[in-house]
GROMACS .gro file of C-alpha atoms in nm:
model
  186
    1MET     CA    1   0.276  -0.496   5.804
    2SER     CA    2   0.252  -0.755   6.080
    3ARG     CA    3  -0.027  -1.012   6.096
    4SER     CA    4  -0.177  -0.838   6.401
    5GLU     CA    5  -0.176  -0.500   6.222
    6LEU     CA    6  -0.341  -0.665   5.922
    7LEU     CA    7  -0.605  -0.821   6.148
    8ASP     CA    8  -0.673  -0.482   6.306
    9LYS     CA    9  -0.727  -0.319   5.966
   10ILE     CA   10  -0.948  -0.604   5.843
   11GLY     CA   11  -1.148  -0.602   6.165
   12MET     CA   12  -1.230  -0.234   6.120
   13GLN     CA   13  -1.390  -0.308   5.780
   14LEU     CA   14  -1.599  -0.615   5.865
   15SER     CA   15  -1.880  -0.715   6.096
   16ALA     CA   16  -1.786  -0.949   6.381
   17SER     CA   17  -1.933  -1.251   6.200
   18ARG     CA   18  -1.754  -1.172   5.873
   19PHE     CA   19  -1.429  -1.111   6.062
   20ALA     CA   20  -1.462  -1.453   6.229
   21HIS     CA   21  -1.530  -1.605   5.884
   22VAL     CA   22  -1.210  -1.467   5.728
   23GLN     CA   23  -1.007  -1.599   6.020
   24ARG     CA   24  -1.159  -1.947   5.974
   25VAL     CA   25  -1.089  -1.929   5.600
   26ALA     CA   26  -0.726  -1.837   5.669
   27LYS     CA   27  -0.694  -2.134   5.907
   28VAL     CA   28  -0.838  -2.377   5.650
   29ALA     CA   29  -0.624  -2.220   5.377
   30VAL     CA   30  -0.309  -2.277   5.582
   31GLU     CA   31  -0.414  -2.639   5.642
   32LEU     CA   32  -0.475  -2.692   5.269
   33ALA     CA   33  -0.142  -2.526   5.186
   34HIS     CA   34   0.037  -2.767   5.418
   35GLN     CA   35  -0.153  -3.062   5.273
   36TYR     CA   36  -0.098  -2.973   4.908
   37GLY     CA   37   0.241  -2.802   4.908
   38GLY     CA   38   0.112  -2.447   4.876
   39ASP     CA   39   0.267  -2.127   5.006
   40VAL     CA   40   0.152  -2.119   5.369
   41GLN     CA   41   0.221  -1.749   5.429
   42ARG     CA   42   0.038  -1.638   5.114
   43ALA     CA   43  -0.251  -1.874   5.195
   44ASP     CA   44  -0.283  -1.713   5.539
   45VAL     CA   45  -0.279  -1.356   5.405
   46ALA     CA   46  -0.512  -1.431   5.112
   47GLY     CA   47  -0.754  -1.608   5.345
   48LEU     CA   48  -0.759  -1.311   5.579
   49VAL     CA   49  -0.811  -1.048   5.308
   50HIS     CA   50  -1.037  -1.239   5.066
   51ASP     CA   51  -1.355  -1.068   5.197
   52TYR     CA   52  -1.196  -0.735   5.293
   53ALA     CA   53  -1.429  -0.546   5.056
   54LYS     CA   54  -1.738  -0.763   5.111
   55GLN     CA   55  -1.938  -0.504   5.301
   56ARG     CA   56  -1.875  -0.204   5.075
   57PRO     CA   57  -2.160  -0.020   4.902
   58ASP     CA   58  -2.247  -0.112   4.545
   59ALA     CA   59  -2.173   0.242   4.427
   60GLU     CA   60  -1.810   0.208   4.536
   61PHE     CA   61  -1.766  -0.108   4.331
   62LYS     CA   62  -1.932   0.043   4.022
   63GLN     CA   63  -1.712   0.351   4.046
   64LEU     CA   64  -1.396   0.136   4.069
   65ILE     CA   65  -1.504  -0.082   3.776
   66GLN     CA   66  -1.529   0.228   3.558
   67GLN     CA   67  -1.227   0.406   3.704
   68GLU     CA   68  -0.996   0.103   3.670
   69LYS     CA   69  -1.143   0.009   3.329
   70LEU     CA   70  -1.229  -0.341   3.448
   71ASP     CA   71  -1.450  -0.578   3.248
   72PRO     CA   72  -1.768  -0.375   3.173
   73LEU     CA   73  -1.976  -0.691   3.221
   74LEU     CA   74  -1.895  -0.653   3.590
   75LEU     CA   75  -2.145  -0.366   3.601
   76GLN     CA   76  -2.419  -0.626   3.550
   77ALA     CA   77  -2.292  -0.839   3.839
   78ASN     CA   78  -2.335  -0.791   4.214
   79ASN     CA   79  -2.145  -0.799   4.542
   80GLY     CA   80  -2.110  -1.176   4.520
   81ILE     CA   81  -1.871  -1.119   4.228
   82TRP     CA   82  -1.748  -0.766   4.303
   83HIS     CA   83  -1.602  -0.823   4.649
   84GLY     CA   84  -1.342  -1.055   4.498
   85VAL     CA   85  -1.277  -0.926   4.148
   86VAL     CA   86  -1.298  -0.556   4.233
   87GLY     CA   87  -1.206  -0.603   4.598
   88ALA     CA   88  -0.849  -0.685   4.499
   89GLU     CA   89  -0.813  -0.324   4.381
   90ILE     CA   90  -0.935  -0.200   4.720
   91ILE     CA   91  -0.689  -0.430   4.897
   92LYS     CA   92  -0.402  -0.287   4.693
   93ARG     CA   93  -0.498   0.070   4.775
   94GLU     CA   94  -0.594   0.036   5.139
   95LEU     CA   95  -0.374  -0.247   5.267
   96GLY     CA   96  -0.074  -0.194   5.039
   97ILE     CA   97  -0.071  -0.559   4.933
   98HIS     CA   98   0.072  -0.584   4.581
   99ASP     CA   99   0.160  -0.955   4.573
  100ALA     CA  100   0.006  -1.071   4.243
  101ALA     CA  101  -0.050  -1.426   4.371
  102ILE     CA  102  -0.250  -1.305   4.672
  103LEU     CA  103  -0.450  -1.051   4.469
  104ASN     CA  104  -0.533  -1.309   4.202
  105ALA     CA  105  -0.648  -1.556   4.467
  106VAL     CA  106  -0.880  -1.285   4.603
  107ARG     CA  107  -1.006  -1.203   4.252
  108ARG     CA  108  -1.069  -1.567   4.174
  109HIS     CA  109  -1.232  -1.677   4.500
  110THR     CA  110  -1.573  -1.564   4.376
  111ILE     CA  111  -1.568  -1.687   4.016
  112GLY     CA  112  -1.273  -1.922   3.983
  113ASP     CA  113  -1.072  -1.916   3.665
  114VAL     CA  114  -0.983  -2.139   3.374
  115ASN     CA  115  -0.619  -2.142   3.489
  116MET     CA  116  -0.608  -2.154   3.866
  117THR     CA  117  -0.286  -2.169   4.066
  118THR     CA  118  -0.250  -2.379   4.378
  119LEU     CA  119  -0.311  -2.067   4.588
  120ASP     CA  120  -0.621  -1.976   4.385
  121LYS     CA  121  -0.763  -2.324   4.443
  122ILE     CA  122  -0.681  -2.314   4.813
  123ILE     CA  123  -0.866  -1.985   4.875
  124PHE     CA  124  -1.156  -2.084   4.646
  125ILE     CA  125  -1.204  -2.406   4.844
  126ALA     CA  126  -1.122  -2.275   5.194
  127ASP     CA  127  -1.392  -2.009   5.161
  128PHE     CA  128  -1.643  -2.277   5.064
  129ILE     CA  129  -1.563  -2.540   5.327
  130GLU     CA  130  -1.455  -2.345   5.636
  131PRO     CA  131  -1.609  -2.488   5.956
  132GLY     CA  132  -1.873  -2.215   5.983
  133ARG     CA  133  -2.031  -2.318   5.653
  134ASP     CA  134  -2.348  -2.523   5.680
  135PHE     CA  135  -2.536  -2.595   5.360
  136PRO     CA  136  -2.657  -2.909   5.183
  137GLY     CA  137  -2.349  -3.067   5.028
  138VAL     CA  138  -2.084  -2.911   5.252
  139ASP     CA  139  -1.971  -3.252   5.378
  140GLN     CA  140  -1.927  -3.373   5.019
  141ALA     CA  141  -1.737  -3.053   4.941
  142ARG     CA  142  -1.503  -3.120   5.233
  143ALA     CA  143  -1.456  -3.479   5.120
  144ALA     CA  144  -1.376  -3.364   4.766
  145ALA     CA  145  -1.119  -3.115   4.900
  146ALA     CA  146  -0.962  -3.395   5.105
  147GLN     CA  147  -0.928  -3.599   4.785
  148SER     CA  148  -0.749  -3.326   4.587
  149LEU     CA  149  -0.762  -2.953   4.516
  150ASP     CA  150  -0.889  -3.023   4.165
  151ALA     CA  151  -1.171  -3.241   4.301
  152GLY     CA  152  -1.258  -2.966   4.548
  153VAL     CA  153  -1.269  -2.701   4.276
  154SER     CA  154  -1.478  -2.923   4.051
  155PHE     CA  155  -1.731  -2.999   4.325
  156GLU     CA  156  -1.760  -2.634   4.423
  157VAL     CA  157  -1.805  -2.512   4.067
  158VAL     CA  158  -2.082  -2.763   3.998
  159HIS     CA  159  -2.256  -2.694   4.331
  160THR     CA  160  -2.238  -2.316   4.283
  161LEU     CA  161  -2.368  -2.329   3.929
  162GLU     CA  162  -2.654  -2.558   4.031
  163PHE     CA  163  -2.741  -2.313   4.311
  164LEU     CA  164  -2.736  -2.012   4.076
  165LEU     CA  165  -2.948  -2.195   3.820
  166SER     CA  166  -3.202  -2.297   4.085
  167LYS     CA  167  -3.237  -1.928   4.176
  168ARG     CA  168  -3.253  -1.828   3.809
  169ALA     CA  169  -2.974  -1.584   3.894
  170ARG     CA  170  -2.761  -1.398   3.643
  171ILE     CA  171  -2.433  -1.587   3.592
  172TYR     CA  172  -2.117  -1.392   3.528
  173PRO     CA  173  -1.964  -1.529   3.203
  174LYS     CA  174  -1.627  -1.614   3.358
  175THR     CA  175  -1.809  -1.843   3.602
  176ILE     CA  176  -1.931  -2.044   3.302
  177ASP     CA  177  -1.575  -2.056   3.169
  178THR     CA  178  -1.459  -2.188   3.506
  179TYR     CA  179  -1.731  -2.453   3.500
  180ASN     CA  180  -1.633  -2.561   3.150
  181ALA     CA  181  -1.266  -2.586   3.251
  182TRP     CA  182  -1.307  -2.765   3.585
  183ALA     CA  183  -1.636  -2.951   3.591
  184ALA     CA  184  -1.781  -3.015   3.247
  185LYS     CA  185  -1.718  -3.367   3.126
  186PRO     CA  186  -1.624  -3.402   2.759
   0.00000   0.00000   0.00000
């Protein structure tokens, strides 16, 4: 499928603001791929599709978790986790994308992973620092990403965990594993 066909399909699933967001993420992802020797084409596609399932109903995610026999702990999570981890299954079915590297980057953009590839890191960071983001610490996040992908991942993991803790939110266990792998100091 061509990039314009992919954009058309994505645009039909997302609000105008979310569609603009995924395009900004793809642009930042391509820039990071150039900077850090990543796969530019995969970075572009993964950036475009990373939020493809973001605006789906909770019931659809819960049904897919059970149908695909995904981690049952996902049933205790929410859209913040589901649209990446479960969304990759929707992307396979609806967009016909079966590239494991792209699907894993989508899965990992919400929770990270202990073992992240260059593409995983690029999408994880690009989603966090794209120009439309405006939150306390975004400039430090951008500076960390400019230093290295690992520094960008580390900053993001710490910032996200601090945010979740401040809200007393439920934390998906794999997010803690990601923190321990990328941010915790021995």
